[in-house]
Short mmCIF file of C-alpha atoms and ligand atoms in Angstrom, two decimals:
data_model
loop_
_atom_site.label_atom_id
_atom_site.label_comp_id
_atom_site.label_asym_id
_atom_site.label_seq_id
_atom_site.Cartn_x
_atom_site.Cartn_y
_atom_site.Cartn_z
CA UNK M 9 1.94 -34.39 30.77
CA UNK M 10 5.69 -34.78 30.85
CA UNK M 11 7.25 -32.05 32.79
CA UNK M 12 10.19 -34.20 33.78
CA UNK M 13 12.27 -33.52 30.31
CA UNK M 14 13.20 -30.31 31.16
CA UNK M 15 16.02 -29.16 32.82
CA UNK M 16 15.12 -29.08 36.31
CA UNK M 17 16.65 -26.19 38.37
CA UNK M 18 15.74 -23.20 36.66
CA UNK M 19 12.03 -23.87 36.64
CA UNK M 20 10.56 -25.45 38.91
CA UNK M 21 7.53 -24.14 38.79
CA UNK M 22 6.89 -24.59 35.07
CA UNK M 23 3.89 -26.85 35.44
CA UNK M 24 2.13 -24.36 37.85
CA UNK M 25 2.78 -21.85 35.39
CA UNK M 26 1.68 -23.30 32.41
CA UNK M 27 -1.79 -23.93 34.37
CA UNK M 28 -2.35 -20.63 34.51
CA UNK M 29 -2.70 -19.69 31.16
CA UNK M 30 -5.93 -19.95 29.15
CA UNK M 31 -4.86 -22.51 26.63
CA UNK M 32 -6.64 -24.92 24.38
CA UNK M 33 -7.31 -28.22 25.83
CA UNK M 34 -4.58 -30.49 28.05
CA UNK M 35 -0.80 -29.70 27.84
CA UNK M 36 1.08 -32.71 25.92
CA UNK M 37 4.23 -31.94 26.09
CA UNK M 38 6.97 -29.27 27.11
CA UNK M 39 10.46 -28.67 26.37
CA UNK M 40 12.93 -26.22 25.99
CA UNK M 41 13.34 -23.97 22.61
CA UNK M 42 15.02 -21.31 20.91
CA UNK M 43 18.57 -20.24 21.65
CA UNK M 44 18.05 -16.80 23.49
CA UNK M 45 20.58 -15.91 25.78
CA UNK M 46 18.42 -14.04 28.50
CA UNK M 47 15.07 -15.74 29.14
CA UNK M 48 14.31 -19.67 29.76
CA UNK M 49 12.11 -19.99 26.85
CA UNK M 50 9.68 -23.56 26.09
CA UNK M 51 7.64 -24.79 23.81
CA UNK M 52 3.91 -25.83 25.44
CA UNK M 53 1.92 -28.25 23.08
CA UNK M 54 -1.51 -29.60 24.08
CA UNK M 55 -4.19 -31.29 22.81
CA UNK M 56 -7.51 -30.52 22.35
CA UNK M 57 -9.21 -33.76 20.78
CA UNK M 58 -7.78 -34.57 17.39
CA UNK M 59 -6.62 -30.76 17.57
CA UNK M 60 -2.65 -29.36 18.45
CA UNK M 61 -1.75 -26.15 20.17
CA UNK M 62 1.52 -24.48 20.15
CA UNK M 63 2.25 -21.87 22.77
CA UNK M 64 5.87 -20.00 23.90
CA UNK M 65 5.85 -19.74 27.51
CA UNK M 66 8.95 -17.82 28.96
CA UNK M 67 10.13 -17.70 32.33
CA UNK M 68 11.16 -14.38 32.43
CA UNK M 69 14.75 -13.07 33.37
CA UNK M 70 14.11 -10.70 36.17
CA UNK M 71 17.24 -10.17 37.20
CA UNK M 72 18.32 -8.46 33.82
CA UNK M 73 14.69 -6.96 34.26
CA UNK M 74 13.95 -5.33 36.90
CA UNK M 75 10.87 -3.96 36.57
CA UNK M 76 8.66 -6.97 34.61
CA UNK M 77 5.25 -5.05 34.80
CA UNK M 78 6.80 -2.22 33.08
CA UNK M 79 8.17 -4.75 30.44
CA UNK M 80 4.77 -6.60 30.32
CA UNK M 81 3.13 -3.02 30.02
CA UNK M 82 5.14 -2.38 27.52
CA UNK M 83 4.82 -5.45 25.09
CA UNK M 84 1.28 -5.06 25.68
CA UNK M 85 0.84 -1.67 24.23
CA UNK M 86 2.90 -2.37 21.25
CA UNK M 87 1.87 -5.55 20.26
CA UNK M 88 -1.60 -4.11 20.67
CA UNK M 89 -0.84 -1.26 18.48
CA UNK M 90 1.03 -3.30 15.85
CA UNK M 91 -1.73 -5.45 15.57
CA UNK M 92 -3.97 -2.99 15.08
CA UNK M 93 -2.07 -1.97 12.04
CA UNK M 94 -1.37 -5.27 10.85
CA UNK M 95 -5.38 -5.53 10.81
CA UNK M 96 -5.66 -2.57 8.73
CA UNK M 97 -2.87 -3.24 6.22
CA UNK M 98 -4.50 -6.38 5.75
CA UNK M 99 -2.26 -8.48 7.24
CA UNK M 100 -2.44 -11.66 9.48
CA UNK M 101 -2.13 -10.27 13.21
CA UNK M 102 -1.69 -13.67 14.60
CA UNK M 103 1.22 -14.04 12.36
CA UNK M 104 2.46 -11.03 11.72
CA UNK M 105 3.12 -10.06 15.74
CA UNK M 106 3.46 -11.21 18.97
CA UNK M 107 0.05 -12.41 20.49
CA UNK M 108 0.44 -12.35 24.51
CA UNK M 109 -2.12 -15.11 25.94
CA UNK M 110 -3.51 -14.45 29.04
CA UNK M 111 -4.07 -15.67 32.43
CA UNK M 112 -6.70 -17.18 33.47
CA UNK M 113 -6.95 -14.04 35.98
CA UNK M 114 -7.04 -11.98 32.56
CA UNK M 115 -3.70 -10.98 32.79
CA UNK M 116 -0.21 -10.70 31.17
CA UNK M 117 1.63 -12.67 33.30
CA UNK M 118 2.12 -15.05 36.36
CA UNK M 119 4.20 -14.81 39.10
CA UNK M 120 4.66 -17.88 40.62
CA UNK M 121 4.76 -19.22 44.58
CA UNK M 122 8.80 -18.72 44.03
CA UNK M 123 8.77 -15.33 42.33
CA UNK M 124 9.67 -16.32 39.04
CA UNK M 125 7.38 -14.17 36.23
CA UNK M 126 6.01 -16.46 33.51
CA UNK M 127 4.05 -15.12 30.28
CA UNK M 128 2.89 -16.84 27.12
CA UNK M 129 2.04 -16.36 23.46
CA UNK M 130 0.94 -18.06 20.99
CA UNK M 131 3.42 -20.08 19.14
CA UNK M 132 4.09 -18.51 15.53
CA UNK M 133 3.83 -21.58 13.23
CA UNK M 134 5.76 -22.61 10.03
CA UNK M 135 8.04 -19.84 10.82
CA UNK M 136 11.84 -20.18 11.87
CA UNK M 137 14.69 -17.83 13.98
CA UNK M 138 18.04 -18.56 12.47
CA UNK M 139 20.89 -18.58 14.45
CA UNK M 140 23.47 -17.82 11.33
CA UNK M 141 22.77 -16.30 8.01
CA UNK M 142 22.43 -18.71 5.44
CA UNK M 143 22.17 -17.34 2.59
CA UNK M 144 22.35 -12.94 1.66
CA UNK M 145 18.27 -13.17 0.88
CA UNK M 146 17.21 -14.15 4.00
CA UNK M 147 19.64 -11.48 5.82
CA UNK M 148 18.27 -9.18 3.06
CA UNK M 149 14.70 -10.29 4.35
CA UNK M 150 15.45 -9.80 7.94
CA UNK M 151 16.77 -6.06 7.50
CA UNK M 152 13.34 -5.28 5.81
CA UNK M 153 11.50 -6.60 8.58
CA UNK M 154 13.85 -4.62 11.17
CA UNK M 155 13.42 -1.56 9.55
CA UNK M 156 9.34 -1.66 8.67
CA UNK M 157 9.58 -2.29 12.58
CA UNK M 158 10.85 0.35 13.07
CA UNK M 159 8.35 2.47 10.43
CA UNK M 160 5.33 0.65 12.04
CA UNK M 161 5.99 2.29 15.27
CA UNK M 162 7.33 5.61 14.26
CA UNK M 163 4.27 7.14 15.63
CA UNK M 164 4.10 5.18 18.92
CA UNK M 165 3.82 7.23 22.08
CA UNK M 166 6.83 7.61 23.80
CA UNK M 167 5.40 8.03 26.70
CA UNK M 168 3.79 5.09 27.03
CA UNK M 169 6.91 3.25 26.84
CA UNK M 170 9.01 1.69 30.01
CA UNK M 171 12.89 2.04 29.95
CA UNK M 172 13.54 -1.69 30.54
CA UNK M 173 16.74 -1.83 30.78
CA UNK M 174 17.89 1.96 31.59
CA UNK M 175 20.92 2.99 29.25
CA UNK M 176 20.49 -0.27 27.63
CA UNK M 177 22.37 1.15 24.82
CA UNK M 178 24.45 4.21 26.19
CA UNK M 179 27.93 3.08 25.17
CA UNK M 180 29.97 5.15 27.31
CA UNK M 181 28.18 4.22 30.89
CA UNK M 182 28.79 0.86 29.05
CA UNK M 183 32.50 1.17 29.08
CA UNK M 184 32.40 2.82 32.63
CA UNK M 185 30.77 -0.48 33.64
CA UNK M 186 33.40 -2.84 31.94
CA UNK M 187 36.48 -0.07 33.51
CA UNK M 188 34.81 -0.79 36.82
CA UNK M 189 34.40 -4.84 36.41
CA UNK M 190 38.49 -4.24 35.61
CA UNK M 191 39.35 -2.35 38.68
CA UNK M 192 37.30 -4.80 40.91
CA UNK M 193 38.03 -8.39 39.32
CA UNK M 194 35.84 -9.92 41.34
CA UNK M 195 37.38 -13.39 39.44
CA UNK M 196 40.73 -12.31 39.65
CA UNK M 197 40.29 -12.71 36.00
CA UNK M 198 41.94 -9.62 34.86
CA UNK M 199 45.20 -11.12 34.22
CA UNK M 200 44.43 -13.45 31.94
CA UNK M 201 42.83 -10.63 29.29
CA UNK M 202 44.68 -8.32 28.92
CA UNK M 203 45.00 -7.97 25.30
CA UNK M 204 41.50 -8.05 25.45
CA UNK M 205 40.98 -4.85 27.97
CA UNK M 206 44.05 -3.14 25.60
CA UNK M 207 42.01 -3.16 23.38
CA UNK M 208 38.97 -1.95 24.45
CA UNK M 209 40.96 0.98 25.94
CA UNK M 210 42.39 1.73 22.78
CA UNK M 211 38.79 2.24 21.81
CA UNK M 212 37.79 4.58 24.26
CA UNK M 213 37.39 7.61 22.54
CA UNK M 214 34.54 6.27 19.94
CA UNK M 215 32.76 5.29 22.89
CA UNK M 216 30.58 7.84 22.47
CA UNK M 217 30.20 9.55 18.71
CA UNK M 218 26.77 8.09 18.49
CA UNK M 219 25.54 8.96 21.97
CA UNK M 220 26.78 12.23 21.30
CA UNK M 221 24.90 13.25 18.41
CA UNK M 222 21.91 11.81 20.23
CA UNK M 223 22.04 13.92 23.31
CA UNK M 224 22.99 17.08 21.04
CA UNK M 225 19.70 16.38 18.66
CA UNK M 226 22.01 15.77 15.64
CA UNK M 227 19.85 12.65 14.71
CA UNK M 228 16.49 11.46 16.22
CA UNK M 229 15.44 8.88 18.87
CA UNK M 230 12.89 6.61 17.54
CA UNK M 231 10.97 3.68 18.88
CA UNK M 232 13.61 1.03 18.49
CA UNK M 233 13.74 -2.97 19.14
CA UNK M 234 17.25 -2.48 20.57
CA UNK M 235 18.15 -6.46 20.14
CA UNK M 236 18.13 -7.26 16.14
CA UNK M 237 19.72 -10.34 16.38
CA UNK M 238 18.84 -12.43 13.23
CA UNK M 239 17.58 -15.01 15.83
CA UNK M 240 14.77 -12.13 17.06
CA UNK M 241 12.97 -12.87 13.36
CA UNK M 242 11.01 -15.24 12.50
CA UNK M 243 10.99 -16.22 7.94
CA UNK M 244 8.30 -18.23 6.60
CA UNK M 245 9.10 -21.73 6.26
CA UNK M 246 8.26 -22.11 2.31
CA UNK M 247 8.59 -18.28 1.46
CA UNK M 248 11.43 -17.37 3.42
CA UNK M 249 10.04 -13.81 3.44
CA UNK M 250 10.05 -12.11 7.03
CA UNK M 251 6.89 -12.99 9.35
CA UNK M 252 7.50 -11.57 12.76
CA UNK M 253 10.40 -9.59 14.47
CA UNK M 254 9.98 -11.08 18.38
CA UNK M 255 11.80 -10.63 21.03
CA UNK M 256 10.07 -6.85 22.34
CA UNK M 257 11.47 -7.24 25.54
CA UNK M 258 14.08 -4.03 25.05
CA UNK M 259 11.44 -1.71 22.75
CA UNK M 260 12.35 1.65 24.11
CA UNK M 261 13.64 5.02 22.57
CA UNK M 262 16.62 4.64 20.93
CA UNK M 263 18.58 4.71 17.65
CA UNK M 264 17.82 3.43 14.41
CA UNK M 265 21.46 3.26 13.53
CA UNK M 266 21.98 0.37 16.76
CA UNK M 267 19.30 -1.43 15.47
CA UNK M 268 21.28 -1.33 12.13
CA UNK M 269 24.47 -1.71 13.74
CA UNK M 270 23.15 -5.02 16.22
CA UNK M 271 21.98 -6.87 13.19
CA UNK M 272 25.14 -6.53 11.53
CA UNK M 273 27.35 -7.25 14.23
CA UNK M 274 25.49 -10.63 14.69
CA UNK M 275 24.30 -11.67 11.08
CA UNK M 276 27.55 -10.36 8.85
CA UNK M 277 30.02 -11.38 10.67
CA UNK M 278 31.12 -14.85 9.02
CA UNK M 279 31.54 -16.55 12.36
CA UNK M 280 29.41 -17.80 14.71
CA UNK M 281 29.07 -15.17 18.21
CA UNK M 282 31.05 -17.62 19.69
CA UNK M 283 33.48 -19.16 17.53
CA UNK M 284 36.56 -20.31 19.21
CA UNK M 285 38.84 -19.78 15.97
CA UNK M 286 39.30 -16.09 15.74
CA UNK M 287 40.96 -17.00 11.56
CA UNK M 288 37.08 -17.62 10.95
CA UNK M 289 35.67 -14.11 11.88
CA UNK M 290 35.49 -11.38 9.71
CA UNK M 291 33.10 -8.54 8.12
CA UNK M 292 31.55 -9.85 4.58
CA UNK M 293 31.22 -6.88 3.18
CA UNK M 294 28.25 -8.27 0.37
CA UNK M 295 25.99 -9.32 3.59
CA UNK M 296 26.81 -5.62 4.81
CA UNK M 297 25.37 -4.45 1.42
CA UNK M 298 22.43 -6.87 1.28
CA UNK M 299 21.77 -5.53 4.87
CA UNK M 300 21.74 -2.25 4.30
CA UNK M 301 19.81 -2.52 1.23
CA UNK M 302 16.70 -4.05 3.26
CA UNK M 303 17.18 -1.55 6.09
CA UNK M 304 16.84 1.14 4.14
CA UNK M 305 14.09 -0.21 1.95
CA UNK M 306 12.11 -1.38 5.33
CA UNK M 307 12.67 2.04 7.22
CA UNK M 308 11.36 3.60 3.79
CA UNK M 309 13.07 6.70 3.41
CA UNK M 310 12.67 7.91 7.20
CA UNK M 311 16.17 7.80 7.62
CA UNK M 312 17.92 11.52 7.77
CA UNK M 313 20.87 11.93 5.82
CA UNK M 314 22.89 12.16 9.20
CA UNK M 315 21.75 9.00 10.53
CA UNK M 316 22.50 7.14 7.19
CA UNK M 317 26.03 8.86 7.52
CA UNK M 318 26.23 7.26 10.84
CA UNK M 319 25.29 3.55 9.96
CA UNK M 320 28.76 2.03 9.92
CA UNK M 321 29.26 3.69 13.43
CA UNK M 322 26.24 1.50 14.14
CA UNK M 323 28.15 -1.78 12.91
CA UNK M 324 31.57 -0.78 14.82
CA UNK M 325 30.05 0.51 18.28
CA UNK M 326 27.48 -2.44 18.73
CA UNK M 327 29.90 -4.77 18.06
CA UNK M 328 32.56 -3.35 20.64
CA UNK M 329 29.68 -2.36 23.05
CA UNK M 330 28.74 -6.24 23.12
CA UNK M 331 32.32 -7.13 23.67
CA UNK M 332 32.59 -5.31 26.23
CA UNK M 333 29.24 -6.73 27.91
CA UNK M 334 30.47 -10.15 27.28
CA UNK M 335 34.29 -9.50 29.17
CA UNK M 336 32.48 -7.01 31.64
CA UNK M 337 30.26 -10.49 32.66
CA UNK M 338 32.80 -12.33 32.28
CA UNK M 339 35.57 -10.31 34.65
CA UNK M 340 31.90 -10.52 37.14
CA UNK M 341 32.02 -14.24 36.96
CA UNK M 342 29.11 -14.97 33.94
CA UNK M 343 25.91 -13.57 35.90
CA UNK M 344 24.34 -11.77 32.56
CA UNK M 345 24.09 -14.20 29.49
CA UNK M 346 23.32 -17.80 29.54
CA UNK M 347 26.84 -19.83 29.00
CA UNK M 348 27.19 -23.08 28.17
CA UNK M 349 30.98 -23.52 28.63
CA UNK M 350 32.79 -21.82 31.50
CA UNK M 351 34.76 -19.39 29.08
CA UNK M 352 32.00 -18.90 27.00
CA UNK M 353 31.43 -14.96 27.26
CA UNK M 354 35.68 -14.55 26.79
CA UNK M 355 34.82 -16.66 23.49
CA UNK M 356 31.89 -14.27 22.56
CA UNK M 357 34.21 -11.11 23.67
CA UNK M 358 36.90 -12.22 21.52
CA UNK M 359 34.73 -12.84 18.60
CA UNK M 360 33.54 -9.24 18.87
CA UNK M 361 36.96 -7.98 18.74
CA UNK M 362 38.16 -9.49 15.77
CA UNK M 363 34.93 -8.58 14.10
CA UNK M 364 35.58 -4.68 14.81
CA UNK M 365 39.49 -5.25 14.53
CA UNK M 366 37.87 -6.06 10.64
CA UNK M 367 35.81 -3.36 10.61
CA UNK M 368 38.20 -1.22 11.32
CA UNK M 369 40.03 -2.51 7.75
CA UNK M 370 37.13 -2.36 5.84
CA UNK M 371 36.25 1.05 7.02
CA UNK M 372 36.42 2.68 3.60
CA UNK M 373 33.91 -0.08 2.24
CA UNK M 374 31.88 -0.15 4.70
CA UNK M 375 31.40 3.90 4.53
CA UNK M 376 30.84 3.76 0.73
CA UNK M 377 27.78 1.17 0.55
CA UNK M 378 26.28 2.88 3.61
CA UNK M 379 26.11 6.23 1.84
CA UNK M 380 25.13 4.35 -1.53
CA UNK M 381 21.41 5.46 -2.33
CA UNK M 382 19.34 2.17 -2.67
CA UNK M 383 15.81 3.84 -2.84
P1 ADP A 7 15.53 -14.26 24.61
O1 ADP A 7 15.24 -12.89 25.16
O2 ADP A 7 16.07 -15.19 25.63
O3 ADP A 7 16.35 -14.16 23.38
P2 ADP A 7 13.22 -14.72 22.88
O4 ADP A 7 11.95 -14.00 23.22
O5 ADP A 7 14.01 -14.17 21.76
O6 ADP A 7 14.10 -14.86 24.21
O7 ADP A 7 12.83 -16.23 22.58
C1 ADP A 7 13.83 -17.21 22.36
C2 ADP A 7 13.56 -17.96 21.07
O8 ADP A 7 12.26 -18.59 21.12
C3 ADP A 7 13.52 -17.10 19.83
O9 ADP A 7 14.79 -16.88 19.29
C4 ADP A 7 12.61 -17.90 18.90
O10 ADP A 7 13.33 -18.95 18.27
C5 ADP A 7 11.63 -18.55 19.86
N1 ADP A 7 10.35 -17.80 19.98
C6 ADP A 7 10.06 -16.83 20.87
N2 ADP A 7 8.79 -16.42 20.73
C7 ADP A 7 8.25 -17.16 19.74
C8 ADP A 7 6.92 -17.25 19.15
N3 ADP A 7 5.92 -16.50 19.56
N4 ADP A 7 6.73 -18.15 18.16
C9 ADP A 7 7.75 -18.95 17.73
N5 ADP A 7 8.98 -18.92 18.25
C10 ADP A 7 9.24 -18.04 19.25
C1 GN1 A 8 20.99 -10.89 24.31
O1 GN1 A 8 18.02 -11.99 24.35
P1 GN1 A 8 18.92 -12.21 23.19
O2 GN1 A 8 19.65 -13.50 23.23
O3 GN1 A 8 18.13 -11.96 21.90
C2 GN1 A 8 21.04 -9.44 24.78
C3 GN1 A 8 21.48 -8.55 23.62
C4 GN1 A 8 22.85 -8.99 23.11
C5 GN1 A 8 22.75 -10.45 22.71
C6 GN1 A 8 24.11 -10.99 22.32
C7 GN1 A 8 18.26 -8.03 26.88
O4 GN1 A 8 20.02 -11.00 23.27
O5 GN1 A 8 21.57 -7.19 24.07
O6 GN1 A 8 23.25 -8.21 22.02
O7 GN1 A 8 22.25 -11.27 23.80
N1 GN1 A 8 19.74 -9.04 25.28
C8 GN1 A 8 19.63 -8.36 26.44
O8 GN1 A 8 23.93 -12.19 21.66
O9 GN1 A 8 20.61 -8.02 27.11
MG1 MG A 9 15.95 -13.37 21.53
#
């Protein structure tokens, strides 16, 4: 087995880990995959006789989670539940969901002798996570997906559910966060982005007309995925139709208008999340549409009229409240997301500023197709 292509440092421990897990026949081969920004994520194969296994096994990030058996609990129950629906619609569970694969304890997960927390699942095959939109049917597919999600789990117990990450999406004790990262600058990176936290201030008001109408009971908190990146769905190979929405990690109560809002800031912006050349970002508006079309479709009609109202708020706030999370880790010296450059969460920040600076022309637009009935 050849451990020794992957990037030592992070994981040492990967071949103890991958030991662990009840897998069929002899690991083959191991390397990094996907291009998540929070958890160190590989691809296991093995080989059992003429026959190939695929597995996922993630070292988890435990520093952005800080209560993994909670998370584990978590992704447990719903993947259990989903399945079980999945099952009954007639659907492929193995496909269709997450599938966790134990320990050969009969467990979730593995801690390892450094204290790193390692789970698997299996592998979902013929199936692909895009990092850009390539074309408006496959955005179109992954806003169905989002939003039957969303249905699927509508009657999930709440109670059963972990906050992972508490106020994950609370934009205001976001923005008290990035006023705080200013104040200290840690980097003594202030100085140089100052256009940057202008803006944001300028902002500050909006911060919270979402959380707002969530607190007051105005619209509903739902089960939510909370991280609809297009690159948290998996479409079928040959179909291109939606097969899995992964990533569970950040299922907790929330708002179906973030999920909206996350997927949008990500997928219809017509730059990459960290383009360099601010000329290339910008809202397309028919990706917006296509979007929202699927959304609404995959929620299927749960939706309140003030929520649907609310959807561009979605689009704006998600898209500052990420830019804001980028600069805030960036003014803290990059201890959040994975970079790959040493400016690379500015790059992201600034990309999420012109895409809200758009927005902001496009409001009219954007407020008319949201309110459009689709159904
Ligand atoms: P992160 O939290 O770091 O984003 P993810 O759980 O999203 O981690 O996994 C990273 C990437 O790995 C995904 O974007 C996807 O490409 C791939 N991936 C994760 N789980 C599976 C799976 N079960 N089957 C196939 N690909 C997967
Ligand atoms: C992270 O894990 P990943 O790469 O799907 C982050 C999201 C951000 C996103 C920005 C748990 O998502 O909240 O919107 O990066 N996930 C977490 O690309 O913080
Ligand atoms: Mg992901």
């Amino acid at each position: 087995m050849d451990y020794h292509k992957i990037a030592v440092g992070a994981c040492e421990k990967i071949e103890e880990a991958a030991e662990q897990f009840c897998v069929a026949g002899k690991p083959s081969e191991c390397g990094r995959y996907g291009n998540g920004h929070i958890n160190d994520t590989f691809l296991l194969c093995t080989k059992d006789g003429e026959q190939d296994h695929q597995y996922i096994l993630q070292r988890m990030n435990t520093h952005v989670f800080k209560d993994p058996e909670g998370l584990m609990r978590n992704v447990s129950g719903v993947t259990t539940y989903l399945r079980d629906q999945i099952v009954k619609a007639g659907g492929d569970a193995q496909r269709e969901t997450l599938t966790l694969v134990k320990t050969k304890a009969g467990k979730d997960y593995y801690v390892d002798s450094l204290g790193s927390w390692w789970r698997m699942y299996l592998f979902i095959t013929d199936a692909t996570g895009y990092d850009t939109v390539e074309n408006e049917e496959d955005f179109y597919q992954s806003a169905k997906a989002f939003g039957h999600f969303q249905r699927l789990l509508d009657q999930y117990p709440v109670s059963l559910l972990t906050e992972t990450i508490p106020d994950f999406h609370n934009t205001p004790k976001r923005f008290e966060a990035f006023c705080k990262a200013v104040d200290r600058d840690v980097c003594g990176r202030v100085g140089d982005v100052g256009r940057e936290i202008a803006f944001v201030m300028d902002r500050k008001d909006e911060m919270s007309i979402v959380v707002d109408k969530l607190n007051s009971g105005e619209i509903p908190y739902r089960v939510t995925h909370n991280d609809t990146k297009l690159n948290n769905v998996l479409l079928d190979n040959q179909s291109r139709q939606a097969v899995c929405v992964i990533d569970l990690d950040t299922v907790m109560p929330g708002t179906a208008i973030f999920d909206f809002g996350d997927s949008i800031r990500f997928g219809a912006n017509t730059a990459e999340e960290d383009e360099k050349n601010l000329n290339k970002v910008s809202l397309s508006l028919s990706l917006y549409e296509a979007y929202t079309k699927g959304f609404l479709e995959g929620c299927a009609g749960r939706l309140t009229d003030a929520e649907i109202s609310l959807l561009p708020w979605g689009a704006k706030l998600m898209t500052l409240e990420c830019g804001m999370r980028f600069l805030t880790d960036y003014l803290e010296g990059d201890k959040y997301f994975r970079i790959h450059r040493p400016e690379h969460n500015l790059d992201r920040a600034r990309t999420q500023f012109a895409l809200v600076a758009d927005m902001e022309r496009k409001w009219g637009e954007m407020k008319r197709l949201a309110e459009k009935r689709y159904l």
